[in-house]
Short mmCIF file of C-alpha atoms in Angstrom, two decimals:
data_model
loop_
_atom_site.label_atom_id
_atom_site.label_comp_id
_atom_site.label_asym_id
_atom_site.label_seq_id
_atom_site.Cartn_x
_atom_site.Cartn_y
_atom_site.Cartn_z
CA MET A 1 0.00 0.00 0.00
CA ALA A 2 3.00 2.35 0.19
CA ARG A 3 2.79 3.20 -3.51
CA GLN A 4 -0.94 3.89 -3.24
CA TRP A 5 -0.35 6.33 -0.39
CA LEU A 6 2.46 7.95 -2.35
CA SER A 7 0.13 8.48 -5.32
CA LEU A 8 -2.40 10.12 -2.99
CA VAL A 9 0.27 12.50 -1.71
CA GLY A 10 1.07 13.32 -5.34
CA THR A 11 -2.56 14.22 -6.02
CA ILE A 12 -2.58 16.43 -2.93
CA LEU A 13 0.42 18.36 -4.24
CA LEU A 14 -1.21 18.71 -7.66
CA GLN A 15 -4.47 19.98 -6.25
CA SER A 16 -2.74 22.46 -3.97
CA ILE A 17 -1.35 24.36 -6.99
CA ASN A 18 -4.26 23.70 -9.37
CA GLY A 19 -6.47 26.61 -8.32
CA THR A 20 -4.81 29.08 -10.67
CA ASN A 21 -8.11 30.72 -11.63
CA SER A 22 -8.39 32.12 -8.10
CA ASN A 23 -5.49 34.47 -8.91
CA PHE A 24 -7.42 36.34 -11.60
CA PRO A 25 -8.24 39.36 -9.39
CA ALA A 26 -4.51 39.85 -8.75
CA TYR A 27 -3.70 40.71 -12.38
CA SER A 28 -7.11 41.62 -13.85
CA SER A 29 -6.64 45.33 -13.16
CA GLN A 30 -3.45 45.36 -15.23
CA LEU A 31 -5.20 43.63 -18.13
CA LYS A 32 -8.00 46.15 -17.87
CA ARG A 33 -5.51 49.00 -18.04
CA LEU A 34 -3.44 47.65 -20.94
CA LEU A 35 -6.43 46.56 -23.02
CA SER A 36 -8.63 49.52 -22.04
CA LEU A 37 -11.45 47.18 -21.02
CA SER A 38 -14.76 48.09 -19.51
CA GLN A 39 -15.96 46.48 -16.29
CA LEU A 40 -18.37 44.30 -18.30
CA GLN A 41 -15.57 43.00 -20.48
CA LEU A 42 -13.47 42.32 -17.41
CA ASN A 43 -16.33 40.32 -15.91
CA ASN A 44 -16.53 38.31 -19.12
CA LEU A 45 -12.84 37.47 -18.77
CA ALA A 46 -13.53 36.20 -15.26
CA PHE A 47 -16.30 34.05 -16.71
CA ALA A 48 -13.92 32.76 -19.41
CA SER A 49 -11.69 31.21 -16.74
CA ASP A 50 -14.62 29.10 -15.55
CA ALA A 51 -15.98 28.58 -19.05
CA GLY A 52 -12.88 26.57 -19.89
CA LYS A 53 -14.09 23.91 -17.47
CA LEU A 54 -17.15 23.36 -19.67
CA PHE A 55 -14.82 21.54 -22.07
CA GLY A 56 -13.48 19.28 -19.35
CA PHE A 57 -14.92 16.21 -21.07
CA PHE A 58 -11.96 16.34 -23.47
CA SER A 59 -9.66 15.37 -20.61
CA GLY A 60 -11.92 12.45 -19.74
CA LEU A 61 -11.85 11.18 -23.32
CA ALA A 62 -8.08 11.55 -23.44
CA ALA A 63 -7.67 9.60 -20.19
CA ASN A 64 -9.39 6.60 -21.83
CA TYR A 65 -6.74 6.32 -24.53
CA LEU A 66 -3.62 8.04 -23.20
CA PRO A 67 -1.41 7.29 -20.19
CA LEU A 68 -2.07 9.43 -17.16
CA TRP A 69 1.34 11.07 -17.18
CA LEU A 70 0.67 12.31 -20.71
CA VAL A 71 -2.73 13.67 -19.71
CA LEU A 72 -1.01 15.46 -16.84
CA MET A 73 1.58 16.97 -19.15
CA ILE A 74 -1.08 18.14 -21.61
CA GLY A 75 -2.92 19.96 -18.84
CA SER A 76 0.22 21.68 -17.58
CA LEU A 77 1.20 22.71 -21.12
CA LEU A 78 -2.25 24.20 -21.72
CA GLY A 79 -1.79 26.30 -18.60
CA LEU A 80 1.71 27.24 -19.72
CA VAL A 81 0.38 28.56 -23.03
CA GLY A 82 -2.72 30.24 -21.58
CA TYR A 83 -0.99 32.10 -18.75
CA GLY A 84 2.44 32.37 -20.39
CA VAL A 85 1.26 34.39 -23.37
CA GLN A 86 -0.56 36.77 -21.06
CA TYR A 87 2.61 37.13 -18.99
CA LEU A 88 4.62 37.96 -22.10
CA PHE A 89 2.02 40.57 -22.96
CA LEU A 90 2.35 42.20 -19.54
CA VAL A 91 6.15 42.35 -19.77
CA ASN A 92 5.92 43.87 -23.29
CA GLN A 93 7.44 40.84 -25.03
CA ILE A 94 4.30 40.71 -27.19
CA SER A 95 3.34 44.00 -28.76
CA SER A 96 -0.42 43.67 -28.71
CA LEU A 97 -3.26 41.24 -27.98
CA SER A 98 -6.90 41.70 -28.86
CA TYR A 99 -9.71 41.17 -26.40
CA LEU A 100 -10.81 37.99 -28.17
CA GLN A 101 -7.30 36.58 -28.01
CA VAL A 102 -7.08 37.22 -24.28
CA PHE A 103 -10.53 35.68 -23.86
CA PHE A 104 -9.43 32.55 -25.72
CA LEU A 105 -6.20 32.31 -23.70
CA THR A 106 -8.20 32.57 -20.47
CA VAL A 107 -10.52 29.77 -21.62
CA LEU A 108 -7.50 27.63 -22.46
CA ALA A 109 -5.94 28.27 -19.06
CA GLY A 110 -9.19 27.43 -17.30
CA ASN A 111 -9.47 24.18 -19.24
CA SER A 112 -6.00 23.12 -18.08
CA ILE A 113 -7.37 22.74 -14.56
CA CYS A 114 -9.74 19.99 -15.74
CA TRP A 115 -6.91 17.85 -17.10
CA ILE A 116 -5.08 17.84 -13.78
CA ASN A 117 -8.31 17.24 -11.87
CA THR A 118 -9.17 14.26 -14.08
CA VAL A 119 -5.85 12.56 -13.35
CA CYS A 120 -6.23 13.17 -9.62
CA TYR A 121 -9.75 11.71 -9.54
CA ILE A 122 -8.82 8.61 -11.53
CA VAL A 123 -5.81 7.86 -9.36
CA ALA A 124 -7.71 8.37 -6.09
CA ILE A 125 -10.66 6.20 -7.18
CA GLN A 126 -8.68 3.29 -8.63
CA ASN A 127 -5.97 3.13 -5.97
CA PHE A 128 -8.45 3.31 -3.07
CA PRO A 129 -11.56 1.44 -4.28
CA PHE A 130 -12.95 0.89 -0.75
CA ASP A 131 -12.27 4.49 0.36
CA ARG A 132 -12.56 6.34 -2.94
CA ARG A 133 -14.94 8.98 -1.58
CA VAL A 134 -12.59 9.81 1.27
CA ALA A 135 -9.54 9.86 -1.01
CA VAL A 136 -11.20 12.14 -3.58
CA GLY A 137 -12.53 14.51 -0.92
CA LEU A 138 -9.17 14.66 0.83
CA SER A 139 -7.20 15.55 -2.29
CA THR A 140 -9.84 17.96 -3.65
CA GLY A 141 -9.88 19.92 -0.40
CA TYR A 142 -6.36 21.14 -1.04
CA ILE A 143 -7.58 23.26 -3.97
CA GLY A 144 -8.65 25.81 -1.38
CA LEU A 145 -4.99 26.33 -0.42
CA SER A 146 -3.99 27.43 -3.92
CA ALA A 147 -4.72 31.11 -3.43
CA LYS A 148 -2.87 31.12 -0.10
CA ILE A 149 0.17 29.33 -1.56
CA TYR A 150 0.45 31.66 -4.55
CA THR A 151 -0.03 34.74 -2.37
CA GLU A 152 2.72 33.72 0.06
CA ILE A 153 5.12 32.84 -2.76
CA VAL A 154 4.53 36.21 -4.44
CA GLY A 155 5.08 37.96 -1.11
CA ALA A 156 8.35 36.08 -0.61
CA VAL A 157 9.62 36.62 -4.17
CA SER A 158 8.72 40.30 -4.54
CA PRO A 159 7.99 41.86 -1.14
CA SER A 160 6.78 45.49 -1.07
CA SER A 161 6.59 45.62 -4.84
CA SER A 162 4.25 47.54 -7.11
CA PRO A 163 0.91 46.10 -8.29
CA VAL A 164 2.29 45.78 -11.81
CA LYS A 165 5.17 43.62 -10.66
CA GLU A 166 2.87 41.52 -8.48
CA ALA A 167 0.56 40.94 -11.47
CA LYS A 168 3.50 39.77 -13.56
CA THR A 169 4.65 37.44 -10.77
CA TYR A 170 1.19 35.90 -10.42
CA LEU A 171 0.98 35.17 -14.15
CA LEU A 172 4.49 33.74 -14.17
CA LEU A 173 3.70 31.41 -11.27
CA ASN A 174 0.42 30.37 -12.89
CA SER A 175 2.28 29.31 -16.00
CA ILE A 176 5.34 27.51 -14.64
CA LEU A 177 4.49 26.25 -11.13
CA PRO A 178 1.86 23.66 -12.27
CA LEU A 179 4.27 22.45 -14.95
CA ILE A 180 7.07 21.95 -12.42
CA VAL A 181 4.83 20.09 -9.97
CA CYS A 182 3.39 17.90 -12.75
CA ILE A 183 6.88 16.89 -13.86
CA LEU A 184 7.86 16.03 -10.28
CA THR A 185 4.73 14.03 -9.47
CA ALA A 186 4.19 12.29 -12.83
CA PRO A 187 6.26 9.19 -11.85
CA VAL A 188 4.17 8.52 -8.72
CA VAL A 189 0.71 9.69 -9.80
CA ARG A 190 -0.44 6.53 -11.58
CA CYS A 191 -2.87 3.69 -11.12
CA ILE A 192 -1.38 0.81 -9.15
CA SER A 193 -2.91 -2.67 -9.18
CA SER A 194 -2.21 -4.18 -5.78
CA GLY A 195 -4.18 -7.38 -6.39
CA LYS A 196 -6.31 -7.62 -3.26
CA SER A 197 -7.13 -4.18 -1.93
CA ARG A 198 -7.83 -3.64 1.72
CA LYS A 199 -9.52 -0.96 3.79
CA ILE A 200 -7.11 1.40 5.52
CA GLU A 201 -8.28 3.78 8.23
CA VAL A 202 -5.21 4.74 10.27
CA GLY A 203 -3.52 6.36 7.28
CA PHE A 204 -6.57 8.49 6.53
CA VAL A 205 -6.81 9.58 10.15
CA ILE A 206 -3.20 10.79 10.01
CA MET A 207 -3.94 12.54 6.70
CA PHE A 208 -6.96 14.28 8.21
CA VAL A 209 -4.94 15.49 11.20
CA ILE A 210 -2.27 16.92 8.88
CA THR A 211 -4.93 18.53 6.68
CA ILE A 212 -6.67 20.17 9.64
CA ALA A 213 -3.35 21.46 10.98
CA THR A 214 -2.49 22.84 7.53
CA GLY A 215 -5.84 24.64 7.30
CA ILE A 216 -5.47 26.14 10.77
CA TYR A 217 -2.00 27.39 9.91
CA ALA A 218 -3.17 28.87 6.61
CA MET A 219 -6.08 30.67 8.28
CA THR A 220 -3.96 31.96 11.15
CA THR A 221 -1.28 33.43 8.90
CA SER A 222 -3.95 35.08 6.73
CA PHE A 223 -4.94 37.54 9.46
CA SER A 224 -3.49 40.97 8.82
CA SER A 225 -2.03 41.30 12.30
CA VAL A 226 -0.23 37.94 12.07
CA SER A 227 0.90 38.30 8.46
CA ALA A 228 2.35 41.73 9.16
CA ALA A 229 4.42 40.37 12.05
CA LEU A 230 5.78 37.33 10.18
CA PRO A 231 8.22 37.57 7.26
CA PRO A 232 6.92 35.95 4.05
CA LEU A 233 9.79 33.51 3.48
CA PRO A 234 9.43 31.54 6.77
CA VAL A 235 5.68 31.34 6.15
CA VAL A 236 6.32 29.76 2.75
CA ILE A 237 8.85 27.30 4.21
CA VAL A 238 6.45 26.17 6.94
CA MET A 239 3.65 25.85 4.38
CA CYS A 240 5.86 23.62 2.22
CA GLY A 241 6.56 21.52 5.30
CA PHE A 242 2.83 21.04 5.89
CA LEU A 243 2.33 20.08 2.23
CA LEU A 244 5.11 17.48 2.44
CA ALA A 245 4.00 16.14 5.85
CA PRO A 246 1.62 13.53 4.31
CA LEU A 247 4.74 11.75 2.98
CA ALA A 248 5.07 10.30 6.48
CA VAL A 249 2.18 7.92 5.74
CA PRO A 250 3.71 6.13 2.71
CA PHE A 251 7.10 6.13 4.44
CA ALA A 252 5.65 4.41 7.53
CA GLU A 253 3.70 1.98 5.34
CA LYS A 254 6.89 1.07 3.47
CA MET A 255 8.73 0.37 6.72
CA MET A 256 5.89 -1.87 7.90
CA GLU A 257 5.90 -3.79 4.63
CA ARG A 258 9.63 -4.41 4.92
CA GLN A 259 9.26 -5.59 8.51
CA GLN A 260 6.44 -7.97 7.58
CA LYS A 261 8.50 -9.36 4.70
CA LYS A 262 11.43 -10.05 7.01
CA CYS A 263 9.17 -11.82 9.52
CA LEU A 264 7.66 -13.94 6.73
CA ILE A 265 11.10 -15.01 5.48
CA ARG A 266 12.18 -15.94 9.01
CA ARG A 267 8.99 -17.96 9.57
CA GLU A 268 9.42 -19.89 6.34
CA LYS A 269 13.06 -20.59 7.15
CA ARG A 270 12.06 -21.87 10.61
CA VAL A 271 9.48 -24.22 9.09
CA TYR A 272 12.13 -25.52 6.70
CA ASP A 273 14.64 -26.23 9.49
CA VAL A 274 12.04 -28.04 11.65
CA SER A 275 10.89 -30.18 8.73
CA ILE A 276 14.49 -31.27 8.03
CA VAL A 277 14.94 -32.43 11.65
CA GLU A 278 11.63 -34.33 11.77
CA VAL A 279 11.74 -35.97 8.37
CA GLY A 280 15.38 -37.06 8.54
CA GLY A 281 15.61 -39.36 5.56
CA GLY A 282 13.65 -36.98 3.38
CA GLY A 283 16.39 -34.38 3.65
CA ASP A 284 17.85 -35.13 0.25
CA SER A 285 14.61 -34.47 -1.59
CA LEU A 286 14.06 -31.29 0.41
CA ASN A 287 17.55 -30.09 -0.37
CA GLU A 288 16.84 -30.63 -4.04
CA GLY A 289 13.67 -28.60 -3.64
CA ARG A 290 15.67 -25.89 -1.93
CA LYS A 291 17.89 -25.54 -4.97
CA GLY A 292 15.04 -25.54 -7.44
CA GLY A 293 11.98 -24.07 -5.78
CA GLY A 294 13.13 -21.88 -2.93
CA ILE A 295 12.01 -21.54 0.63
CA GLU A 296 8.31 -21.24 -0.19
CA GLU A 297 8.20 -24.58 -2.02
CA LEU A 298 10.19 -26.20 0.79
CA GLY A 299 7.60 -25.03 3.26
CA ARG A 300 4.85 -26.65 1.23
CA ALA A 301 6.91 -29.84 0.83
CA ALA A 302 7.53 -30.01 4.58
CA ALA A 303 3.82 -29.59 5.24
CA VAL A 304 3.00 -32.44 2.85
CA VAL A 305 5.57 -34.72 4.54
CA GLU A 306 4.16 -33.92 7.97
CA VAL A 307 0.64 -34.72 6.80
CA GLU A 308 1.81 -38.04 5.33
CA VAL A 309 3.53 -38.97 8.62
CA GLU A 310 0.36 -38.21 10.58
CA VAL A 311 -1.75 -40.29 8.19
CA ALA A 312 0.69 -43.23 8.51
CA GLU A 313 0.53 -43.05 12.30
CA GLU A 314 -3.27 -43.04 12.24
CA GLU A 315 -3.32 -46.05 9.90
CA GLU A 316 -0.93 -47.93 12.21
CA ILE A 317 -3.13 -47.24 15.24
CA GLY A 318 -6.22 -48.38 13.33
CA ALA A 319 -4.51 -51.62 12.29
CA LYS A 320 -3.52 -52.37 15.89
CA GLU A 321 -7.09 -51.86 17.09
CA MET A 322 -8.39 -54.14 14.34
CA VAL A 323 -5.93 -56.92 15.28
CA THR A 324 -6.90 -56.63 18.97
CA SER A 325 -10.61 -56.94 18.15
CA LEU A 326 -9.94 -59.97 15.96
CA VAL A 327 -7.95 -61.69 18.73
CA ASP A 328 -10.83 -61.17 21.20
CA ILE A 329 -13.31 -62.68 18.76
CA LEU A 330 -11.11 -65.72 18.14
CA GLY A 331 -10.69 -66.26 21.89
CA LEU A 332 -14.44 -66.34 22.39
CA LEU A 333 -14.83 -68.86 19.58
CA HIS A 334 -12.13 -71.07 21.15
CA TRP A 335 -13.82 -71.26 24.56
CA SER A 336 -17.39 -71.56 23.29
CA PRO A 337 -17.48 -75.49 23.32
CA CYS A 338 -16.36 -75.52 26.93
CA LEU A 339 -19.08 -73.08 27.86
CA LEU A 340 -21.71 -75.23 26.13
CA HIS A 341 -20.46 -78.32 28.00
CA LEU A 342 -20.74 -76.54 31.36
CA ASP A 343 -24.29 -75.48 30.59
CA SER A 344 -25.32 -79.05 29.82
CA LEU A 345 -23.85 -80.30 33.14
CA VAL A 346 -25.78 -77.70 35.08
CA VAL A 347 -29.04 -78.76 33.43
CA PHE A 348 -28.35 -82.42 34.09
CA SER A 349 -27.62 -81.83 37.77
CA HIS A 350 -30.92 -80.00 38.15
CA LEU A 351 -32.78 -82.94 36.68
CA PHE A 352 -31.35 -85.47 39.11
CA SER A 353 -31.11 -83.40 42.23
CA PRO A 354 -33.18 -84.44 45.29
CA THR A 355 -35.17 -81.27 45.28
CA PHE A 356 -36.30 -81.88 41.77
CA SER A 357 -37.22 -85.53 42.42
CA GLN A 358 -39.32 -84.68 45.48
CA GLY A 359 -41.31 -82.23 43.46
#
């Protein structure tokens, strides 16, 4: 189960940076100024970020035919194009963009969120079939931290900067941060077939405790009095520590799996040694099995030999009981003529006794 827990941690990291559309108010005023937009047009741009999610079914279709890591990369690249072109426009690397072009780029950036969400949902559902609702809800809840994470990173990168510089930093983070996290988590965010799945509760309890602690920390540092007293960089470092804290669950699960494997090997080796001592003459065949089949086959061979010995002992006891019964029957048959002779004498004495004659 260690790999399943690791995939869940990967989805948590993806969801924590996937709420890029929540940063729109941070740079919308600069777009309004550069494009000379009205408030109605600006509201339509805000709608375009959510309108991109209407085409989220494309990510579902792609997940049926493409590997999940490729679906993840497509989503991050869509966000890179959608937000990256807008960033280049703000830094004057692109001379001009029309309103329709910005609208289309915003739709594209909003659609990138669906691709990452699709991968996270598929992984959570298939890797935790008995607890899929809990796994999906746990990973999805981290989307609410996106705005906090981006805000703290911008405050640490460009403290006391102008609104124009902050807008550029937000767009830059929106374009490259999801791509970086997708590249880092792509090897672990995948469906893992563990054969027989089992219901795990302790791991989810630990995850919930970490999630609640992360939420309390994020809310506490969002108050103006607290945020003004704390420097931005330590806040970001502690937040990263909370985001990486769920890694303790797959690490502990991996240690338990290794310990159980060692105990299993020792138990099988003990069964093999005991079977060699008890069987004695069957040691040669077991040694041959050790060379060919390994400890597991030797354990099965020893069990078969023990069963055969028990069956032989039971058959021997049954044969002894049968012989004893037969001897008893033959003894009765041998003494039966003598018993008949004694009975006839008793009858004859009764016939000729004085008591019988007087009667």
